[in-house]
Coordinates of C-alpha atoms in Angstrom, one line a residue:
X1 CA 23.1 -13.2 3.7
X2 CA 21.9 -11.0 6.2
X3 CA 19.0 -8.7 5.2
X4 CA 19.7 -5.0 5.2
X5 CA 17.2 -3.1 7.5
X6 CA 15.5 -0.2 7.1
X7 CA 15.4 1.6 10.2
X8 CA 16.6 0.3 13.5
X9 CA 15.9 1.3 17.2
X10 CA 14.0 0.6 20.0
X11 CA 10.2 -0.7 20.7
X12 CA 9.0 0.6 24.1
X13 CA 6.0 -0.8 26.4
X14 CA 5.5 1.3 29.6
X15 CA 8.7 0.2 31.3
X16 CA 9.8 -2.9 28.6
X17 CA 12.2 -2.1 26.3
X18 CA 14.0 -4.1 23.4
X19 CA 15.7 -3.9 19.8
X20 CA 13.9 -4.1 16.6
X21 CA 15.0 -4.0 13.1
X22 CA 12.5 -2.8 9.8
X23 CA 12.5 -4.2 6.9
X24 CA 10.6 -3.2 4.0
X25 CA 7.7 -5.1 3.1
X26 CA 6.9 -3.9 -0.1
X27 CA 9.2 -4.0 -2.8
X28 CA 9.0 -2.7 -6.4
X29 CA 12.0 -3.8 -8.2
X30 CA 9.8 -6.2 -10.6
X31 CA 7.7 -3.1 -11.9
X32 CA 8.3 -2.1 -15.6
X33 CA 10.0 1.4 -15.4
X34 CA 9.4 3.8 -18.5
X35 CA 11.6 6.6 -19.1
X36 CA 11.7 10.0 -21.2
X37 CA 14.4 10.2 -24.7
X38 CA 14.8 12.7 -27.1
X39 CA 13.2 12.0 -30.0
X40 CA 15.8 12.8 -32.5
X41 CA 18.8 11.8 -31.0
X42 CA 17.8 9.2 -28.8
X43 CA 19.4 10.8 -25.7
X44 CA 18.1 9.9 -22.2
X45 CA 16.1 12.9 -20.6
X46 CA 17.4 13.9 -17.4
X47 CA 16.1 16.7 -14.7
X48 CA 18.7 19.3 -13.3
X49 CA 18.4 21.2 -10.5
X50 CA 17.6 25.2 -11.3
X51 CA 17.0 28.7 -9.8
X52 CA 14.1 31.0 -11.0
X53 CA 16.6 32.5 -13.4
X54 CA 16.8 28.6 -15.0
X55 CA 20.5 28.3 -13.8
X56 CA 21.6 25.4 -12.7
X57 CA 22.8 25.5 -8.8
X58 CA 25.6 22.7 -7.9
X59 CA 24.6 20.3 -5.3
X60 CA 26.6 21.6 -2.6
X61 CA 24.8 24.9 -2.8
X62 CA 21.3 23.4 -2.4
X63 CA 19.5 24.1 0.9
X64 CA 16.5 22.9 2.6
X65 CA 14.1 25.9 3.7
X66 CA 10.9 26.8 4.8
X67 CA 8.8 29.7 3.2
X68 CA 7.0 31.5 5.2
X69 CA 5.8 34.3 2.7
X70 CA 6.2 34.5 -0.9
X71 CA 9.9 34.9 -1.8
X72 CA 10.9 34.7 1.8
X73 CA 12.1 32.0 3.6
X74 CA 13.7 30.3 7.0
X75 CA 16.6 27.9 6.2
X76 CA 16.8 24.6 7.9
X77 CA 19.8 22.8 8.3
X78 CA 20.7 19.0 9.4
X79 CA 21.8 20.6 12.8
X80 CA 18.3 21.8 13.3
X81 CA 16.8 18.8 12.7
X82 CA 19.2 16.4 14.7
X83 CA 18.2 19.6 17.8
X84 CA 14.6 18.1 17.7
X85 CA 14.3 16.2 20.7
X86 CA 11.6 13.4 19.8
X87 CA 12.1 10.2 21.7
X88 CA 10.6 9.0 18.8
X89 CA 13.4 9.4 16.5
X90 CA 15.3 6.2 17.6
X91 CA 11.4 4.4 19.9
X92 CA 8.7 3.3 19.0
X93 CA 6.7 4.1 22.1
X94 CA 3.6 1.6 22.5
X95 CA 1.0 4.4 23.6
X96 CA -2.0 2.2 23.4
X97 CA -4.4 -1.2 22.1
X98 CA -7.1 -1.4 19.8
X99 CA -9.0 -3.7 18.2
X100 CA -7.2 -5.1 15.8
X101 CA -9.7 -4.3 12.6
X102 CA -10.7 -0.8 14.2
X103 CA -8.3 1.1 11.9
X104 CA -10.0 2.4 9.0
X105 CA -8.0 1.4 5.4
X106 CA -7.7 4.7 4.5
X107 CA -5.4 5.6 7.4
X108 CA -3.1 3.2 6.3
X109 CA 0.3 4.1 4.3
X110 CA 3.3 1.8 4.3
X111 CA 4.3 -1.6 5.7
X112 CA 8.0 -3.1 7.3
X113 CA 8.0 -6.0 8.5
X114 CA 9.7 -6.1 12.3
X115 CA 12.2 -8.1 14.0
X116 CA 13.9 -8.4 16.8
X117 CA 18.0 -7.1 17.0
X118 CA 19.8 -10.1 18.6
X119 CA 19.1 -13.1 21.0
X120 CA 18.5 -10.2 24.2
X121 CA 15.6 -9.0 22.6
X122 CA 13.6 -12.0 21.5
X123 CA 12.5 -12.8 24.6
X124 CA 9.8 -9.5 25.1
X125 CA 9.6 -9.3 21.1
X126 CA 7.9 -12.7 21.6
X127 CA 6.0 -12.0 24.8
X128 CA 4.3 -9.3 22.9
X129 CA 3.6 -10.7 19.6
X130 CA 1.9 -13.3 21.9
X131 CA 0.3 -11.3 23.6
X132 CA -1.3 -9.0 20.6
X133 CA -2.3 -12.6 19.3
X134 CA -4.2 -13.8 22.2
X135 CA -5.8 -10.3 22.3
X136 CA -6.9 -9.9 18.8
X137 CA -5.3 -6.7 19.4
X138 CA -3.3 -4.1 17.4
X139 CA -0.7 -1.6 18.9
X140 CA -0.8 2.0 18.2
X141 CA 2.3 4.4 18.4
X142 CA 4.8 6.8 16.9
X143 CA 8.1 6.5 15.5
X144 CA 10.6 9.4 13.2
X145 CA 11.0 7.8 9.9
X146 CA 12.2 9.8 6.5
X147 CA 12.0 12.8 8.8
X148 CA 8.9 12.8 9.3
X149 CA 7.1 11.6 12.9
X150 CA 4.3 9.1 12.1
X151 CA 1.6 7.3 13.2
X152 CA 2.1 3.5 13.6
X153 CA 0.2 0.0 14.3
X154 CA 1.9 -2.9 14.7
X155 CA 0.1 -6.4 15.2
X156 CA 1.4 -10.0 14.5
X157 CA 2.3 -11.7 11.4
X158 CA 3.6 -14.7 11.1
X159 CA 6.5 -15.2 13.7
X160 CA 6.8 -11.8 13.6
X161 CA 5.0 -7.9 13.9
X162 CA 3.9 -6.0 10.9
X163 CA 4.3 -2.0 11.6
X164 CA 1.7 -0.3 9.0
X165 CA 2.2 4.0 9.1
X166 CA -1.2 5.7 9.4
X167 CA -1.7 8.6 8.2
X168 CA -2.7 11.4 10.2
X169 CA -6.8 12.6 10.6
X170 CA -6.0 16.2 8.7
X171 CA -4.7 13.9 5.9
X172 CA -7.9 12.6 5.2
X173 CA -10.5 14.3 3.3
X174 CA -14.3 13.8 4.9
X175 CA -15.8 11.4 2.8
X176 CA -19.6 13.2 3.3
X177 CA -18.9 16.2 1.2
X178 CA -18.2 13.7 -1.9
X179 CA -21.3 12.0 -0.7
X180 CA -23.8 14.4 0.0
X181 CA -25.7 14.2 -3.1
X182 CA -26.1 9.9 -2.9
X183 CA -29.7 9.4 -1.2
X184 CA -28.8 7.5 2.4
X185 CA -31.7 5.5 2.4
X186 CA -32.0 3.3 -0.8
X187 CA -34.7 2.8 -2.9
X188 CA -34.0 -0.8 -4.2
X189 CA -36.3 -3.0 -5.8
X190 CA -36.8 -6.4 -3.7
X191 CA -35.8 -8.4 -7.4
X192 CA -32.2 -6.6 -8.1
X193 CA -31.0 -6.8 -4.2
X194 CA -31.7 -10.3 -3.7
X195 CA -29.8 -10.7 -7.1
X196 CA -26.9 -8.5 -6.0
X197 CA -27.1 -10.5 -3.0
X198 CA -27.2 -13.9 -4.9
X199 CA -24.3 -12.8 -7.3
X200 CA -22.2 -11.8 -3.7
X201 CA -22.9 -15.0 -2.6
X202 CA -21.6 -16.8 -5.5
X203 CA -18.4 -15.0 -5.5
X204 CA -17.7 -14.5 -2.3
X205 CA -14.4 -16.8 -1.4
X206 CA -11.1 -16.0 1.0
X207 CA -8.4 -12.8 -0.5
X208 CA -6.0 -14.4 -2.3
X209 CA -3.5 -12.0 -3.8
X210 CA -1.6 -14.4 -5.9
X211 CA -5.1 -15.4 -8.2
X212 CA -4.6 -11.4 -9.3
X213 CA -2.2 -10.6 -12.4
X214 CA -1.3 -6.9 -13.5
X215 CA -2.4 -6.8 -16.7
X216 CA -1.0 -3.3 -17.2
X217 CA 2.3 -5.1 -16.9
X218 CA 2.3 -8.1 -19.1
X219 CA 0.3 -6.4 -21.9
X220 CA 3.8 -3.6 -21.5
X221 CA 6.0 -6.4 -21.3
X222 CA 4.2 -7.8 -25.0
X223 CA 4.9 -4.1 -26.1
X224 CA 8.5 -4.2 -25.6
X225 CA 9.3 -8.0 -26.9
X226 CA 7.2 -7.4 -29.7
X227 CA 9.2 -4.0 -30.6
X228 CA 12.5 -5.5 -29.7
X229 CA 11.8 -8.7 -31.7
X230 CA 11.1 -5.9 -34.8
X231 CA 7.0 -6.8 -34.9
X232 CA 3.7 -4.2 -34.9
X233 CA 3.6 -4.1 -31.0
X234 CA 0.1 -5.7 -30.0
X235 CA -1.4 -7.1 -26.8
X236 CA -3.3 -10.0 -26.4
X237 CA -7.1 -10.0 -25.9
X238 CA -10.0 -7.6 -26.9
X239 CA -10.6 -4.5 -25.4
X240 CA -13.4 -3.9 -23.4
X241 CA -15.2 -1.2 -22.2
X242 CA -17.2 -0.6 -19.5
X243 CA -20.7 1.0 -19.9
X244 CA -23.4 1.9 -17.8
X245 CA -26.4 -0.9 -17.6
X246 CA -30.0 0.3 -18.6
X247 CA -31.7 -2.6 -17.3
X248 CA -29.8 -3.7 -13.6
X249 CA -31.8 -6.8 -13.1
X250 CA -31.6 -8.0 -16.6
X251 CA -27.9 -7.8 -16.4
X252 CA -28.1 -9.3 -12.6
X253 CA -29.2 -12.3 -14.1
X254 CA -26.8 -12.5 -16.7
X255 CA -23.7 -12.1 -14.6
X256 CA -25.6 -14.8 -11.9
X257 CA -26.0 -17.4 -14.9
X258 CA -22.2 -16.3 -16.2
X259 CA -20.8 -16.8 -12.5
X260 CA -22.7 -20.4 -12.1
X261 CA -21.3 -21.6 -15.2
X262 CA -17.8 -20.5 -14.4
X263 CA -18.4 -22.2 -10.6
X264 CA -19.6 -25.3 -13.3
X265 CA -16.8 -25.8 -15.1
X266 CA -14.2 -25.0 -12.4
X267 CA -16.2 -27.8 -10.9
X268 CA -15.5 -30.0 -13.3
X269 CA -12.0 -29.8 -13.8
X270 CA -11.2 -30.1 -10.2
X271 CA -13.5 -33.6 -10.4
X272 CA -11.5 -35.0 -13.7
X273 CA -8.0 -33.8 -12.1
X274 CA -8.9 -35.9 -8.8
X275 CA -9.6 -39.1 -10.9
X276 CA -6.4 -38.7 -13.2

């Protein structure tokens, strides 16, 4: 069964061009989904569509506007949009290379997987995933998606290029302003680093996403069952709370003996599994 793209068009490298395909990469069908019910009757709660007078305008009606003062506004139809002559509606246009970790986190948004649209266009979609490779490299352009222009990396994954969207600099809030009031240099007793240090060390080991669980999700999931199933809804486990320490080495060295044991025991079941 062929997979159903998201967007498709055109990636663009000086004077190579060639046919991609996007496909999201993130999906979130498994998410638990709550929704709003009247209390009395049951009822599922749903939003209409409604003027300032709280009448209800029919879908047909409904335009898309800008405001450029209060109460006045520009309207904006499809036809204006489809008059904006980007290149980038239907190309992504390659504009330039950068290291492929320079991108700061924060910049990043959403991720599609890419692929290239027939046998034709393999042969530079592969040429320049091998080439990104080989250059530790990640490439920076700009593409129309959701009507909006955006930012966009793309570096290699797998046998294939993973496109991020990056947000753009006004975006981002300056990070000093929240900061300004943490001293820059730190005044650390020699004791609690080299503990922090010793506890990093201990617990340092590769990203694996799959060792991670949502909680939130499986404790909802008990919630339901149990209420479906006629029981008191409870979720397994205690409830902790996090407070803030008053002595940092003491509690250094308790977390540094807690992660040892852990590393101890893991330890030992690997060795008793190996001679089963």
């Amino acid at each position: 069964m062929a997979l159903r793209a998201y967007w498709k068009g055109h990636i663009r490298l000086s004077l190579v061009s060639f046919e991609v395909r996007l496909h999201a990469a993130i999906t979130a069908t498994k998410k638990l989904s709550l929704h709003q019910y009247d209390k009395e009757s049951g009822d599922r709660i749903h939003y209409q569509k409604v003027d300032e007078s709280g009448n209800e305008v029919p879908k047909e009606d409904i335009i898309r506007g800008y405001e450029y003062e209060k109460g006045s506004h520009v309207p904006i139809d499809d036809d204006d949009l489809n008059n904006l002559k980007l290149e980038s509606k239907h190309t992504i246009d390659l504009v330039q290379f950068t290291d492929i970790n320079d991108v700061d986190p924060i910049y990043f948004e959403k991720s599609y997987y890419v692929v290239p649209q027939g046998e034709i266009a393999q042969e530079a979609f592969l040429t320049v995933r091998e080439a990104l490779k080989k250059a530790k490299k990640a490439a920076i352009g700009q593409v129309v998606l959701s009507g909006k222009e955006r930012i966009v990396s793309l570096r290699p994954c797998g046998n294939g290029l993973i496109m991020d969207t990056l947000r753009y600099a006004y975006e981002v809030r300056e990070a000093e302003k929240y900061f300004e009031d943490i001293p820059a240099k730190a005044d650390v007793g020699k004791e609690q680093l080299s503990l922090a240090e010793s506890l990093i060390e201990q617990k340092t080991k590769p990203f694996d996403p799959k060792a991670f669980k949502d909680h939130y999700q499986t404790g909802l999931m008990e919630i339901i069952e149990a209420k479906l199933e006629g029981h008191k809804a409870t979720t397994k486990g205690k409830r902790s709370t996090a407070k803030n320490v008053v002595n940092i080495v003491d509690a250094l060295k308790k977390s540094l003996e807690q992660s040892n044991k852990e590393k101890a025991k893991k330890t030992t079941k690997t060795t008793k599994s190996k001679a089963s």
